[in-house]
CSV table of C-alpha atoms in Angstrom, one decimal:
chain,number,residue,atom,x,y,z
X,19,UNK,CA,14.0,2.0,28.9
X,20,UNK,CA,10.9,4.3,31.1
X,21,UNK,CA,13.2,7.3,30.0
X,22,UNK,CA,13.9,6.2,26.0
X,23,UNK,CA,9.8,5.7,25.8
X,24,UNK,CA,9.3,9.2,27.5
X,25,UNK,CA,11.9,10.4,25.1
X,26,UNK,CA,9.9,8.8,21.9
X,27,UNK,CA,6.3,10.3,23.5
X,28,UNK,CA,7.5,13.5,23.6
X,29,UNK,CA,9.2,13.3,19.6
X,30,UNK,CA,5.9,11.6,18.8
X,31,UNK,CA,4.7,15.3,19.8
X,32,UNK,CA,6.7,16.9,18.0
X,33,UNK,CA,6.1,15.2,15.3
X,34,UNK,CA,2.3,16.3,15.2
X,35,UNK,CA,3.5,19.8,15.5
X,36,UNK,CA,5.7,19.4,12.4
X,37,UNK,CA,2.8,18.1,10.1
X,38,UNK,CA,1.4,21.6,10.9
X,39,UNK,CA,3.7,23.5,10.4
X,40,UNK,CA,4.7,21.3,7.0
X,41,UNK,CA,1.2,21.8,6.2
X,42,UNK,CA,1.1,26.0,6.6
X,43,UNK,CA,4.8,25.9,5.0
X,44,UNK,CA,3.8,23.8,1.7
X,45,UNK,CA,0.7,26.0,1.6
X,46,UNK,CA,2.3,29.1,1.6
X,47,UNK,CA,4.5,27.6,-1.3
X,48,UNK,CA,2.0,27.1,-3.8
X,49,UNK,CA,0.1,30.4,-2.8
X,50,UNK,CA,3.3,32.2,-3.1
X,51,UNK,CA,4.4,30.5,-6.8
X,52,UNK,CA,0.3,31.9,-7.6
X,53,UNK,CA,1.0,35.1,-6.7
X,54,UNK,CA,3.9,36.5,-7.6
X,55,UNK,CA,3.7,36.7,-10.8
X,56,UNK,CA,0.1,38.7,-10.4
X,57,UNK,CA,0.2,42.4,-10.1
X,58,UNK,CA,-0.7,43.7,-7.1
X,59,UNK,CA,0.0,40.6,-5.2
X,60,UNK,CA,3.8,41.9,-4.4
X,61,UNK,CA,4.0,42.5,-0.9
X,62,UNK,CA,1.6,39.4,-0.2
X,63,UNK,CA,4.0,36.8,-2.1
X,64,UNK,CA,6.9,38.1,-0.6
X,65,UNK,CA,5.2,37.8,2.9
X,66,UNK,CA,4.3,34.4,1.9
X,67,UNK,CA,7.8,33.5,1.3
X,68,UNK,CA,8.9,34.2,4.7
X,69,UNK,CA,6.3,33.1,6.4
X,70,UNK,CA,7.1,29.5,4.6
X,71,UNK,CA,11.2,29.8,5.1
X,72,UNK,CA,10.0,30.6,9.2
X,73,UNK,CA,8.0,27.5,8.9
X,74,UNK,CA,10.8,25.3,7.4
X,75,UNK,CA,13.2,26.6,10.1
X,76,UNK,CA,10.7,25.8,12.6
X,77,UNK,CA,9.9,22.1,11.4
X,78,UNK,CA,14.1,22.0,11.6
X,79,UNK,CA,13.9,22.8,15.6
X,80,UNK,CA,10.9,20.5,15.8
X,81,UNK,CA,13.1,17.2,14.1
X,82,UNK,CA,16.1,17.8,16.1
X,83,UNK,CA,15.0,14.4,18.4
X,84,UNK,CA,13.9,12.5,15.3
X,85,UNK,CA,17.1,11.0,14.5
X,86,UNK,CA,16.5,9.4,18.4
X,87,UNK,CA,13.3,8.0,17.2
X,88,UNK,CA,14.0,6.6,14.2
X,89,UNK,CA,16.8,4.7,15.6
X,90,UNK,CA,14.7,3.5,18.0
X,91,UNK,CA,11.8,2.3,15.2
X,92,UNK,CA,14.9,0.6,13.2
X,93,UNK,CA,16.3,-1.1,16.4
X,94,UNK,CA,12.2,-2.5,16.8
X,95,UNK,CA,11.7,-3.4,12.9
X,96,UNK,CA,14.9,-5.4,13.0
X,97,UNK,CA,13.0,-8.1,14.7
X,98,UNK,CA,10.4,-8.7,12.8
X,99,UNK,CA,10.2,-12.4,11.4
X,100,UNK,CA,8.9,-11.3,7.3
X,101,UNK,CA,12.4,-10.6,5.7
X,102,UNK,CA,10.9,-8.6,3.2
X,103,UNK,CA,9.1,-5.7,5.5
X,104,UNK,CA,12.5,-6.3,8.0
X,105,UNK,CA,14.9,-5.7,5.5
X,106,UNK,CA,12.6,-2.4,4.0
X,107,UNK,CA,11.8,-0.9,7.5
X,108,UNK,CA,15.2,-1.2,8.8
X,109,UNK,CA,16.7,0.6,5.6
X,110,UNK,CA,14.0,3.3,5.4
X,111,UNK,CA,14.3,4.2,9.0
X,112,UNK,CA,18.4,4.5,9.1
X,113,UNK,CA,18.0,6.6,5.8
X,114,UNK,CA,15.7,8.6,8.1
X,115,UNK,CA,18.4,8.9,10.7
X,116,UNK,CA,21.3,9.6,8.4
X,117,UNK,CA,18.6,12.3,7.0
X,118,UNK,CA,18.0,14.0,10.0
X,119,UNK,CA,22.2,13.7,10.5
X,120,UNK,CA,22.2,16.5,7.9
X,121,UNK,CA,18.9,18.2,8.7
X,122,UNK,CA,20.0,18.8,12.4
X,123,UNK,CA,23.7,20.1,10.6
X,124,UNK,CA,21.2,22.6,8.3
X,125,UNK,CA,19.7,23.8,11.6
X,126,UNK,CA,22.8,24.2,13.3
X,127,UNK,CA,24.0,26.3,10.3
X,128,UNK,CA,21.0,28.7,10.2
X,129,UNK,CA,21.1,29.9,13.5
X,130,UNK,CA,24.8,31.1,13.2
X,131,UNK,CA,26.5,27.5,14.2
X,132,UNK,CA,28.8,25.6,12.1
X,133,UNK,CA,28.5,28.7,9.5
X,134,UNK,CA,31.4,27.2,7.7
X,135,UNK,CA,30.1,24.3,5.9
X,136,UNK,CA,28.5,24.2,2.6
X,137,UNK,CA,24.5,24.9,2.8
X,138,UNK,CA,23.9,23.9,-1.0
X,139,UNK,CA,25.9,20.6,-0.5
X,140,UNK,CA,24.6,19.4,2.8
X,141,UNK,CA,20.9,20.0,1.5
X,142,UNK,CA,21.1,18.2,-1.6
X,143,UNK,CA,22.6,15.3,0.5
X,144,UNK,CA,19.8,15.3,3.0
X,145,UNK,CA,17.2,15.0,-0.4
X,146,UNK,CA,19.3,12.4,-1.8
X,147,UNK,CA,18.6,10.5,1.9
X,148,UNK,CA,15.0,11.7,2.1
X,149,UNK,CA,13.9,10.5,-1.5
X,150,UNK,CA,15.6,6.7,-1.0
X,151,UNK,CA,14.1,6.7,2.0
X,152,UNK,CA,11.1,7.2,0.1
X,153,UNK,CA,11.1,4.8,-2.6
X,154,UNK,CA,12.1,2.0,0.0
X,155,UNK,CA,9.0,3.1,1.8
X,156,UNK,CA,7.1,2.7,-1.3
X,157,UNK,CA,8.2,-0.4,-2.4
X,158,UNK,CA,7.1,-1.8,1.2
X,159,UNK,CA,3.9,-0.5,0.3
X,160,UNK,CA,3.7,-2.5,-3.2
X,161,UNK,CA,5.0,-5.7,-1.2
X,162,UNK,CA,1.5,-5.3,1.1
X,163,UNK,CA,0.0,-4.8,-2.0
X,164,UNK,CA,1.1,-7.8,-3.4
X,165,UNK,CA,1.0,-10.0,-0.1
X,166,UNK,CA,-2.6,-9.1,0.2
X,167,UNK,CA,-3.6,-9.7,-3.9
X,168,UNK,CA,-2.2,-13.6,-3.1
X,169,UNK,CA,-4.4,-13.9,0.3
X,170,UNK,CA,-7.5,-13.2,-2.3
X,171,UNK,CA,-6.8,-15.5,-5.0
X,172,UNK,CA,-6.2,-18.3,-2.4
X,173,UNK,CA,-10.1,-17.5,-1.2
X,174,UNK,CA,-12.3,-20.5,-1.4
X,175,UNK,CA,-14.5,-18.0,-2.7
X,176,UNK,CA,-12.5,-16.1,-5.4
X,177,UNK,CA,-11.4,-19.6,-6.8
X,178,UNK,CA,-14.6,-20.4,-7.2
X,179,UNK,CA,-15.4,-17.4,-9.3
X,180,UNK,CA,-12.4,-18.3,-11.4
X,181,UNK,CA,-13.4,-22.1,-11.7
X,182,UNK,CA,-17.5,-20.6,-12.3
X,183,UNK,CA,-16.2,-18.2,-15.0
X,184,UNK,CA,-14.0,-20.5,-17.2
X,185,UNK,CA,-16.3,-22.7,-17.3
X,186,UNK,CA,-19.3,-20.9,-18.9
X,187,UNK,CA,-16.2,-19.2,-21.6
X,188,UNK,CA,-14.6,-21.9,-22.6
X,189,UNK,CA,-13.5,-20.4,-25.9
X,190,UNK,CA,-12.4,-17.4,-24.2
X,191,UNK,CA,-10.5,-18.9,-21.7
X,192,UNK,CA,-8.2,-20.6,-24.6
X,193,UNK,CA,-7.8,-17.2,-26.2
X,194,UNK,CA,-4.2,-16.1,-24.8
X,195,UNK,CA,-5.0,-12.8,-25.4
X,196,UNK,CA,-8.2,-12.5,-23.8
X,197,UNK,CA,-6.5,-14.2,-21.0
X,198,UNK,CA,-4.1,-11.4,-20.2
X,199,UNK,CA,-6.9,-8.5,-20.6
X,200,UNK,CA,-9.3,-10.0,-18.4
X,201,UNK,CA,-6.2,-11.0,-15.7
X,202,UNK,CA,-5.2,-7.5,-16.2
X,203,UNK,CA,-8.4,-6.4,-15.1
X,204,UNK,CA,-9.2,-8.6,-12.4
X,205,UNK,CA,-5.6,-7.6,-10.8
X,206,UNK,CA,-6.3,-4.1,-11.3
X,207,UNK,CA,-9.8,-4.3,-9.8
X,208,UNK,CA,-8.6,-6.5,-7.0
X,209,UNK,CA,-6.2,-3.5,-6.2
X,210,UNK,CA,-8.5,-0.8,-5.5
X,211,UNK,CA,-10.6,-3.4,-3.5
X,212,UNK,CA,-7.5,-3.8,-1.5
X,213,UNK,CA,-7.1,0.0,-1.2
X,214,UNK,CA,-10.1,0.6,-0.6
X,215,UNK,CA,-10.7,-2.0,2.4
X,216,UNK,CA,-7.4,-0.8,4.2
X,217,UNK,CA,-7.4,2.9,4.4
X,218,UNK,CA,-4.1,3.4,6.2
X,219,UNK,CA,-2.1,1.5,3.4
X,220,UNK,CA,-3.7,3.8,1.3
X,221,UNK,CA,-3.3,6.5,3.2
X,222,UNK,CA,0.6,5.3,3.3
X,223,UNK,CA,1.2,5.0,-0.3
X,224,UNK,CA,-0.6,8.6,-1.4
X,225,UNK,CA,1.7,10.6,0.6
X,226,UNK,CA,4.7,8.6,-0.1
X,227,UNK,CA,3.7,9.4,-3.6
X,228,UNK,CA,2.9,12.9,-3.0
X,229,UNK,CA,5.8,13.3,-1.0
X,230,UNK,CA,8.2,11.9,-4.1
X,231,UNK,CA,7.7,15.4,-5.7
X,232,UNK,CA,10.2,17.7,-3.3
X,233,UNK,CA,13.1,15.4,-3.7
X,234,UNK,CA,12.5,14.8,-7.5
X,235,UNK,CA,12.9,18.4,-7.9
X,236,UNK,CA,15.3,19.7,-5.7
X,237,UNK,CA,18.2,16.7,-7.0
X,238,UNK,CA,17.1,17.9,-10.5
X,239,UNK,CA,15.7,14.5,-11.3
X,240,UNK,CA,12.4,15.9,-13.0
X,241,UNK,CA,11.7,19.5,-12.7
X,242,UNK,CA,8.4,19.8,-10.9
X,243,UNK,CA,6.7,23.3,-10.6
X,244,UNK,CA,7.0,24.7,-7.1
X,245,UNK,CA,2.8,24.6,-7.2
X,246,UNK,CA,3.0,21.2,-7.3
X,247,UNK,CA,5.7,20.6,-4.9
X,248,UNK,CA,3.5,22.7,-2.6
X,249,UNK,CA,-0.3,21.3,-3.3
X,250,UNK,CA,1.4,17.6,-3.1
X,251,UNK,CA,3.2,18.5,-0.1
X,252,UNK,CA,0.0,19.7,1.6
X,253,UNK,CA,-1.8,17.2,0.6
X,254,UNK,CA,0.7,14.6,2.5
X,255,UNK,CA,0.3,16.3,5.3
């Protein structure tokens, strides 16, 4: 057990040395799409370019004891007692392994090992595991959201509000319409309160969302300009 937590420090480093590297690669993205199509600029793109395919290859060699990790993280998450969060951090984090299955696969393949097998194919089916593992990660996010939203309408204090403001609009209050608008708005406003209060949740569900943009493009789901992949990319980081 001492040597799988020593192991799960040290990919915990590498980890932070990833986001770097992610950072200077998705950078060098959307300076690169910028450039190169301004005279002039040539030589700078083009160093861009491979300054962000060395970054990418180096983020590969940095992940190779992810898929360690996130089994790991699943094996922990499978205990929890809230089905919901169980059943979404379990998922996301053996998506994450059978991800970095095929990233590890890539990595082999660019330094000269298993040169045989299909590049194009074996990417698209690490995206395909990268963007569900995405969406499951968002929709835990939404479920926090949610579970959060019904801890404030069960406040003493926000039921009073409710009680205090039907009350002095009666006529309003019987208006269905009305009803829904004002709901709407409470909900919505309750949200950002939410946000607001608990930074890392929000922190959580931005570069989930951000980080939607890669996969959306490379399976060909929505075509997203490769400025935007790179600026939301950076961003996430």
């Amino acid at each position: 057990m001492l040597k799988m937590e020593s192991f799960v420090k040290f990919t915990n480093q590498s980890q932070g040395r990833d986001r770097v590297f992610r950072a200077i690669q998705n950078a060098c993205m959307f300076l690169n799409h910028m450039l190169q199509s301004r005279a002039g600029y040539e030589q700078l793109a083009k160093k861009l370019k491979q300054l962000e395919l060395n970054m990418s290859t180096g983020r590969k060699l940095f992940r190779l004891g992810n898929m360690i990790h996130a089994v790991e993280t699943a094996r922990k998450t499978y205990q929890l007692s809230d089905p919901v969060l169980r059943f979404c951090l379990t998922v996301s984090s053996l998506t994450r392994v059978a991800y970095f299955v095929c990233d590890n696969i890539l990595w082999a393949r660019s330094i000269g090992f298993l040169s045989s097998i299909d590049k194009e194919r074996w990417s698209l089916r690490a995206s395909k595991y990268y963007f569900a593992s995405l969406l499951i990660n968002l929709v835990r996010d939404l479920y926090e959201v949610v579970q959060q939203m019904d801890q404030k309408r069960q406040d003493p204090k926000q039921q009073k509000v409710n009680r205090h403001r039907e009350q002095n609009h009666p006529q309003e209050s019987r208006n269905r319409e009305h009803i829904m608008e004002v709901n709407f708005l409470l909900s919505f406003m309750l949200i950002l309160h939410i946000l607001k209060s608990n930074p890392p949740l929000l922190m959580d569900l931005v570069k989930n969302l951000c980080d939607l943009f890669g996969p959306l493009d490379r399976l060909s789901v929505y075509k997203i300009s490769p400025a935007v992949v790179g600026l939301c990319g950076f961003i996430s980081s």
